[in-house]
Coordinates of C-alpha atoms and ligand atoms in Angstrom, one line a residue:
M1 CA 3.5 -23.8 -4.3
Q2 CA 6.1 -22.2 -2.1
T3 CA 6.6 -19.3 -4.4
K4 CA 7.1 -16.7 -1.8
S5 CA 9.9 -18.4 0.1
L6 CA 11.6 -19.3 -3.2
L7 CA 11.4 -15.8 -4.3
S8 CA 12.7 -14.5 -1.0
L9 CA 15.6 -16.9 -1.1
L10 CA 16.5 -15.8 -4.6
A11 CA 16.2 -12.2 -3.6
L12 CA 18.4 -12.6 -0.5
A13 CA 21.1 -14.2 -2.5
S14 CA 21.3 -11.2 -4.7
V15 CA 20.7 -8.3 -2.4
P16 CA 22.8 -5.7 -1.1
L17 CA 25.0 -4.1 -3.7
A18 CA 23.5 -0.8 -3.0
S19 CA 24.4 -0.6 0.6
A20 CA 27.8 -1.9 0.2
S21 CA 30.7 0.4 -0.4
N22 CA 32.0 0.0 -3.9
G23 CA 34.7 2.5 -3.6
K24 CA 33.0 4.7 -6.1
G25 CA 31.7 7.2 -3.6
S26 CA 32.2 10.9 -3.8
G27 CA 33.0 12.6 -0.6
K28 CA 29.4 13.7 -0.4
S29 CA 27.5 12.5 2.6
C30 CA 24.9 9.9 1.7
S31 CA 23.9 7.4 4.3
H32 CA 22.6 4.9 1.9
K33 CA 23.6 4.4 -1.7
G34 CA 20.2 3.8 -3.1
L35 CA 19.2 3.6 -6.8
D36 CA 18.8 7.4 -7.0
W37 CA 22.3 7.9 -5.8
Y38 CA 23.6 5.5 -8.5
A39 CA 21.4 7.2 -11.1
K40 CA 22.7 10.6 -10.4
K41 CA 26.3 9.3 -10.5
A42 CA 25.4 8.0 -14.0
G43 CA 24.3 11.4 -15.1
L44 CA 20.5 10.9 -14.8
K45 CA 18.3 13.4 -13.1
Y46 CA 16.6 10.8 -10.9
F47 CA 15.6 7.2 -10.3
G48 CA 12.1 7.2 -9.0
A49 CA 9.1 5.2 -8.1
A50 CA 5.4 6.0 -8.6
T51 CA 3.2 5.7 -5.6
D52 CA -0.4 6.0 -4.7
S53 CA -2.2 7.7 -1.9
P54 CA -2.8 5.0 0.8
G55 CA -6.6 4.8 0.2
Q56 CA -5.9 4.0 -3.5
R57 CA -3.3 1.3 -3.1
E58 CA -3.9 -1.9 -5.1
R59 CA -4.2 -4.4 -2.3
A60 CA -6.2 -3.6 0.8
G61 CA -5.4 -5.2 4.1
L62 CA -1.7 -4.4 4.0
E63 CA -1.8 -1.4 6.3
S64 CA 0.7 -3.1 8.6
A65 CA 3.2 -2.9 5.8
Y66 CA 2.8 0.8 5.4
P67 CA 5.6 1.9 7.8
K68 CA 8.2 -0.2 6.1
Y69 CA 6.8 0.8 2.7
D70 CA 7.0 4.5 3.6
E71 CA 10.5 4.1 4.9
I72 CA 11.7 2.7 1.6
M73 CA 9.6 5.1 -0.5
W74 CA 10.5 8.4 1.2
K75 CA 13.5 7.9 3.5
S76 CA 15.8 5.3 2.2
G77 CA 17.4 7.3 -0.6
E78 CA 16.4 4.7 -3.2
F79 CA 14.1 7.2 -5.0
G80 CA 14.6 10.8 -5.9
Q81 CA 11.4 11.2 -7.8
T82 CA 7.8 10.1 -7.7
T83 CA 4.6 10.2 -9.7
P84 CA 1.1 9.8 -8.4
T85 CA -0.2 6.6 -9.9
N86 CA -3.8 7.7 -9.9
G87 CA -4.6 10.9 -8.1
Q88 CA -4.1 13.4 -10.9
K89 CA -6.1 11.6 -13.5
W90 CA -9.3 13.1 -14.8
L91 CA -11.5 10.7 -12.9
F92 CA -10.2 12.1 -9.7
T93 CA -9.5 15.7 -10.6
E94 CA -12.7 16.6 -12.4
P95 CA -15.2 13.9 -11.5
T96 CA -18.2 16.0 -12.6
Q97 CA -18.0 18.9 -15.0
G98 CA -16.4 22.0 -13.5
T99 CA -16.0 20.5 -10.1
F100 CA -12.3 20.0 -9.3
N101 CA -10.9 17.8 -6.6
F102 CA -7.2 17.6 -5.8
T103 CA -7.3 15.6 -2.6
E104 CA -5.7 12.4 -3.9
G105 CA -3.1 14.1 -6.1
D106 CA -2.2 16.5 -3.3
I107 CA -1.4 13.6 -0.9
V108 CA 1.4 12.4 -3.1
A109 CA 2.5 15.9 -4.2
S110 CA 2.9 17.1 -0.7
L111 CA 4.7 14.0 0.4
A112 CA 7.1 14.5 -2.5
H113 CA 7.6 18.1 -1.5
Q114 CA 8.1 17.2 2.2
H115 CA 10.8 14.5 1.3
H116 CA 12.4 16.6 -1.5
K117 CA 11.5 14.3 -4.3
L118 CA 11.1 15.5 -7.9
L119 CA 7.4 15.2 -9.0
R120 CA 6.3 14.0 -12.4
C121 CA 2.7 14.8 -12.9
H122 CA 0.4 12.3 -14.7
A123 CA -1.9 12.6 -16.8
L124 CA -4.0 15.4 -18.3
V125 CA -5.7 14.0 -21.4
W126 CA -6.2 10.2 -21.5
H127 CA -9.0 8.0 -22.8
S128 CA -8.7 5.7 -19.7
Q129 CA -9.7 6.6 -16.1
L130 CA -11.6 9.5 -17.7
A131 CA -14.5 10.9 -15.8
P132 CA -17.6 9.2 -17.3
W133 CA -19.3 12.5 -18.0
V134 CA -16.7 13.3 -20.6
E135 CA -17.5 10.2 -22.6
A136 CA -21.2 10.4 -22.1
G137 CA -21.7 13.8 -23.6
N138 CA -22.7 14.3 -27.2
W139 CA -20.3 17.2 -27.6
T140 CA -19.8 19.6 -30.5
K141 CA -16.2 20.4 -31.4
D142 CA -16.4 23.7 -29.6
E143 CA -17.7 22.2 -26.5
L144 CA -15.1 19.5 -26.3
R145 CA -12.3 22.0 -27.0
A146 CA -13.6 24.1 -24.1
I147 CA -13.7 21.0 -21.9
I148 CA -10.1 20.1 -22.6
V149 CA -8.9 23.7 -22.1
S150 CA -10.8 24.0 -18.8
H151 CA -9.5 20.7 -17.5
I152 CA -5.9 21.3 -18.4
T153 CA -6.1 24.9 -17.1
N154 CA -7.5 24.1 -13.8
V155 CA -5.3 21.1 -13.1
M156 CA -2.1 22.6 -14.2
T157 CA -2.8 25.9 -12.4
H158 CA -3.4 24.0 -9.2
Y159 CA 0.0 22.2 -9.5
K160 CA 1.9 25.1 -11.0
G161 CA 5.5 25.1 -9.9
Q162 CA 5.3 21.6 -8.5
C163 CA 5.9 19.4 -11.5
Y164 CA 9.2 18.6 -13.1
A165 CA 7.1 17.3 -16.0
W166 CA 3.5 16.8 -17.1
D167 CA 2.2 13.9 -19.1
V168 CA 0.0 16.1 -21.3
V169 CA -1.4 13.4 -23.5
N170 CA -1.3 9.7 -22.6
E171 CA -1.7 6.7 -25.0
A172 CA -3.2 8.4 -28.0
F173 CA -1.9 5.8 -30.5
N174 CA -2.7 2.2 -31.5
E175 CA 0.0 -0.3 -32.1
D176 CA -0.4 0.2 -35.9
G177 CA 0.4 4.0 -35.6
T178 CA -3.2 5.1 -36.1
Y179 CA -4.9 7.3 -33.5
R180 CA -6.7 5.3 -30.8
E181 CA -10.5 5.7 -30.8
S182 CA -11.6 7.9 -27.9
V183 CA -14.0 10.7 -27.4
F184 CA -11.2 13.1 -28.1
S185 CA -10.1 11.6 -31.4
T186 CA -13.7 10.9 -32.5
V187 CA -14.9 14.5 -32.0
L188 CA -11.8 16.5 -32.8
G189 CA -9.5 14.1 -34.6
G190 CA -6.1 13.0 -33.2
D191 CA -4.1 15.9 -34.6
E192 CA -6.4 18.5 -33.2
F193 CA -6.9 17.3 -29.7
I194 CA -3.2 16.7 -29.2
Q195 CA -2.2 20.1 -30.5
L196 CA -4.8 21.8 -28.4
A197 CA -3.7 19.9 -25.3
F198 CA 0.0 20.9 -25.7
E199 CA -0.8 24.4 -26.8
T200 CA -3.0 24.9 -23.7
A201 CA -0.4 23.3 -21.4
S202 CA 2.4 25.5 -22.8
K203 CA 0.7 28.6 -21.5
L204 CA 0.3 27.5 -17.9
D205 CA 3.5 26.4 -16.2
P206 CA 6.7 27.4 -17.8
K207 CA 8.7 25.2 -15.4
A208 CA 7.0 22.0 -16.3
K209 CA 8.3 19.9 -19.2
L210 CA 5.5 18.8 -21.5
Y211 CA 5.6 15.1 -22.4
Y212 CA 3.7 12.7 -24.7
N213 CA 3.6 9.4 -22.8
D214 CA 2.8 5.9 -24.2
Y215 CA 3.5 2.2 -23.9
N216 CA 5.3 -0.1 -26.5
L217 CA 7.7 2.6 -27.4
E218 CA 10.7 0.7 -26.1
S219 CA 11.7 -0.9 -29.5
P220 CA 11.5 0.9 -32.9
S221 CA 8.2 0.1 -34.6
V222 CA 5.4 1.7 -36.5
K223 CA 4.1 3.1 -33.2
T224 CA 7.4 4.8 -32.4
E225 CA 7.4 6.2 -35.9
A226 CA 3.9 7.6 -35.4
V227 CA 5.0 9.3 -32.2
R228 CA 8.1 10.7 -33.8
K229 CA 5.9 12.1 -36.6
L230 CA 3.7 13.7 -33.9
V231 CA 6.8 15.3 -32.2
R232 CA 7.9 16.7 -35.6
Q233 CA 4.4 18.0 -36.3
L234 CA 4.2 19.8 -33.0
Q235 CA 7.7 21.2 -33.5
S236 CA 6.9 22.4 -37.0
K237 CA 3.9 24.3 -35.6
K238 CA 6.0 25.7 -32.9
I239 CA 4.0 24.0 -30.2
K240 CA 6.0 23.2 -27.1
I241 CA 6.8 19.5 -26.5
D242 CA 9.8 18.7 -24.3
G243 CA 9.7 15.0 -23.9
V244 CA 8.4 11.6 -24.7
G245 CA 7.7 9.2 -21.9
F246 CA 8.3 5.5 -22.5
Q247 CA 6.0 3.8 -20.1
A248 CA 8.1 0.6 -20.4
H249 CA 5.6 -1.9 -19.1
L250 CA 7.7 -4.9 -20.1
T251 CA 7.4 -8.7 -19.9
A252 CA 10.3 -10.8 -18.6
E253 CA 9.8 -13.5 -21.2
S254 CA 9.8 -11.3 -24.3
R255 CA 11.9 -8.3 -23.3
P256 CA 13.5 -5.8 -25.7
T257 CA 17.2 -6.1 -26.2
L258 CA 19.6 -3.4 -25.1
D259 CA 20.1 -2.3 -28.7
E260 CA 16.4 -2.0 -29.3
H261 CA 16.0 0.2 -26.3
V262 CA 19.0 2.3 -27.4
A263 CA 17.6 2.7 -30.9
A264 CA 14.2 3.7 -29.7
I265 CA 15.5 6.3 -27.3
E266 CA 17.9 7.7 -29.9
G267 CA 15.0 8.0 -32.4
F268 CA 13.5 10.6 -30.1
A269 CA 16.7 12.2 -28.8
E270 CA 17.7 13.1 -32.3
L271 CA 14.5 15.1 -32.6
G272 CA 15.7 17.2 -29.7
V273 CA 13.2 16.0 -27.1
E274 CA 14.2 14.3 -23.9
V275 CA 13.1 10.7 -23.1
A276 CA 12.2 9.3 -19.7
L277 CA 11.2 5.7 -18.7
T278 CA 8.1 6.7 -16.9
E279 CA 6.3 3.6 -15.7
L280 CA 8.9 0.8 -15.8
D281 CA 7.9 -2.6 -14.6
V282 CA 8.7 -6.1 -15.9
R283 CA 5.9 -8.7 -15.3
L284 CA 6.4 -12.4 -15.0
E285 CA 4.2 -15.4 -15.7
M286 CA 3.6 -16.5 -12.1
P287 CA 4.9 -18.2 -10.2
G288 CA 8.3 -16.6 -10.2
N289 CA 11.3 -19.0 -10.6
A290 CA 15.0 -18.7 -11.1
T291 CA 14.6 -18.6 -14.9
N292 CA 12.0 -15.8 -15.2
L293 CA 13.6 -13.8 -12.4
A294 CA 16.8 -13.9 -14.3
Q295 CA 15.0 -12.8 -17.5
Q296 CA 13.4 -10.0 -15.5
K297 CA 16.8 -8.9 -14.3
E298 CA 18.0 -8.8 -17.9
A299 CA 14.9 -6.8 -18.9
Y300 CA 15.5 -4.2 -16.2
K301 CA 19.2 -4.0 -16.9
N302 CA 18.6 -3.5 -20.6
A303 CA 16.0 -0.8 -20.1
V304 CA 17.9 1.2 -17.5
G305 CA 21.2 0.6 -19.2
A306 CA 19.9 2.1 -22.4
C307 CA 18.7 5.1 -20.6
V308 CA 22.1 5.5 -19.0
Q309 CA 23.9 5.2 -22.3
V310 CA 21.9 7.5 -24.5
D311 CA 22.3 11.2 -24.0
G312 CA 18.8 12.6 -23.8
C313 CA 17.3 9.9 -21.6
I314 CA 17.0 11.8 -18.3
G315 CA 15.5 9.5 -15.7
V316 CA 13.7 6.3 -14.8
T317 CA 10.5 5.8 -12.8
I318 CA 9.3 2.4 -11.8
W319 CA 5.5 2.0 -11.5
D320 CA 5.5 1.6 -7.7
F321 CA 8.3 -0.5 -6.1
Y322 CA 6.5 -3.0 -4.0
D323 CA 4.8 -6.0 -5.7
P324 CA 1.6 -5.9 -3.6
F325 CA 0.9 -2.4 -4.9
S326 CA 1.6 -3.2 -8.5
W327 CA -1.2 -2.8 -11.0
V328 CA -0.1 -5.9 -12.9
P329 CA -2.0 -8.8 -11.2
A330 CA -5.3 -7.0 -11.6
V331 CA -4.8 -6.2 -15.3
F332 CA -2.8 -9.2 -16.5
P333 CA -4.3 -12.3 -14.9
G334 CA -1.6 -14.9 -14.1
E335 CA 1.2 -12.3 -14.2
G336 CA 2.9 -10.4 -11.4
A337 CA 6.0 -9.8 -9.4
A338 CA 6.8 -7.0 -11.7
L339 CA 8.6 -4.6 -9.4
L340 CA 11.8 -4.6 -7.4
W341 CA 10.6 -5.5 -3.9
F342 CA 8.8 -8.7 -3.1
D343 CA 5.8 -9.0 -0.7
D344 CA 8.2 -9.5 2.3
F345 CA 10.3 -6.4 1.2
S346 CA 13.3 -8.5 0.1
R347 CA 14.6 -7.4 -3.2
H348 CA 14.3 -9.0 -6.6
P349 CA 17.5 -10.1 -8.3
A350 CA 16.5 -7.4 -10.8
Y351 CA 17.5 -4.8 -8.2
E352 CA 21.0 -5.8 -8.8
G353 CA 20.5 -5.6 -12.5
V354 CA 19.4 -2.0 -12.1
V355 CA 22.5 -1.2 -10.1
E356 CA 24.7 -2.9 -12.7
A357 CA 23.0 -0.8 -15.4
L358 CA 23.4 2.4 -13.4
T359 CA 27.1 1.6 -12.9
N360 CA 27.5 1.4 -16.6
K361 CA 27.9 -2.4 -16.8
T362 CA 26.0 -2.4 -20.1
Q363 CA 28.3 0.0 -21.7
G364 CA 30.5 -2.6 -23.4
H365 CA 27.6 -3.8 -25.4
H366 CA 27.1 -0.6 -27.3
G367 CA 29.4 1.8 -28.9
K368 CA 28.6 4.7 -26.7
G369 CA 30.2 5.8 -23.5
P370 CA 28.3 6.3 -20.3
R371 CA 26.4 9.6 -20.1
G372 CA 27.1 12.0 -17.4
V373 CA 30.2 10.3 -16.2
K374 CA 31.9 10.6 -19.5
R375 CA 29.4 11.9 -22.1
W376 CA 29.9 10.6 -25.6
V377 CA 30.5 13.4 -28.1
A378 CA 28.3 13.3 -31.1
Ligands
LIG401 C1 -2.7 2.3 -13.6 C2 -2.6 2.3 -12.1 O1 -1.4 1.9 -11.6 C3 -3.7 1.5 -11.5 O2 -3.8 1.7 -10.1 C4 -5.1 1.9 -12.1 O3 -6.1 1.1 -11.6 C5 -5.0 1.8 -13.6 O4 -3.9 2.6 -14.1 N1 -0.5 3.3 -18.1 C6 -0.6 4.5 -17.4 C7 -0.9 4.4 -16.0 O5 -0.4 5.6 -18.0 O6 -1.6 5.6 -15.5 C8 -1.6 3.2 -15.6 O7 -1.7 3.2 -14.1 C9 -0.9 2.0 -16.1 C10 -0.8 2.0 -17.6

């Protein structure tokens, strides 16, 4: 099927809002009004894209695309923030006990520094992409506590001063609000390992915001309630937690509504923590067509629009920007085209949906005014 040319055609039809002048510009010099420019205008701190070090990118054989990719990633002004998709995970940073390796994480961190992008750091304690030795050990509680403390201490110390935020604990809950089974929850219990992780992190880098990060938090549910309970629990113990990351791995066909997104974000904002969309992507049942690309546009628009509208939602990160480097096809067979740039670097219609959201076009659908531009008063 001629998916790609159809997709390109659709994309071309929708393109270049961002480079056109819309009369909204400040006098500030900015050669290209990319998504980050619009995000900052809307009062967000950033619009970013995660990226991987070249050797780790999802699809090999695309080296010829790298110059164009790097241009968009680092120089176009589309993105003001990045997150290393893999390089700071336990598997890479402490592959064997007590041996630390920051090579992969440093590649992205130094590019971010060089190009003046804010860096979100990801992820300290997670059951997945964990070094096998952590799971293989038959640890006592004391041993596992020491392992967690040593890992967090070494990794956060290495990146001290470089991270806007750290995802301290990632994906600790099941969908029913119980703690996910992992070596951490099995040996220490969910409450204890999470508290230990945040307590340890709080002593290491005063500049870094400490986040709990998870998926399926974008609509109110038993899972969002469990995470809210966790936030309150840490707060009541005076353990620092600054934010909750909504991964926002969405599907075009069954996307949350704008109101659901707003309600979920507000549920955390009212606890006094900030929210960020940390890994936004919207996957399609392949092949893409006019219908599912329109649904995808709506999904992106709802997610970003809610973040713009709710005070306390501070930024949006998409999980890479270029479809060939998306994690989706490898993990969800038959699904793909989840990002904003197609294989040929033309833009998805959803790009325009994001610009619409960032220019407050969703505002009329909800009672609150745009944040930043004209903050609503509680
Ligand atoms: C993904 C990466 O994008 C892939 O390259 C890797 O193979 C698996 O992990 N939730 C997270 C991210 O918190 O770290 C995951 O990233 C996607 C799901």
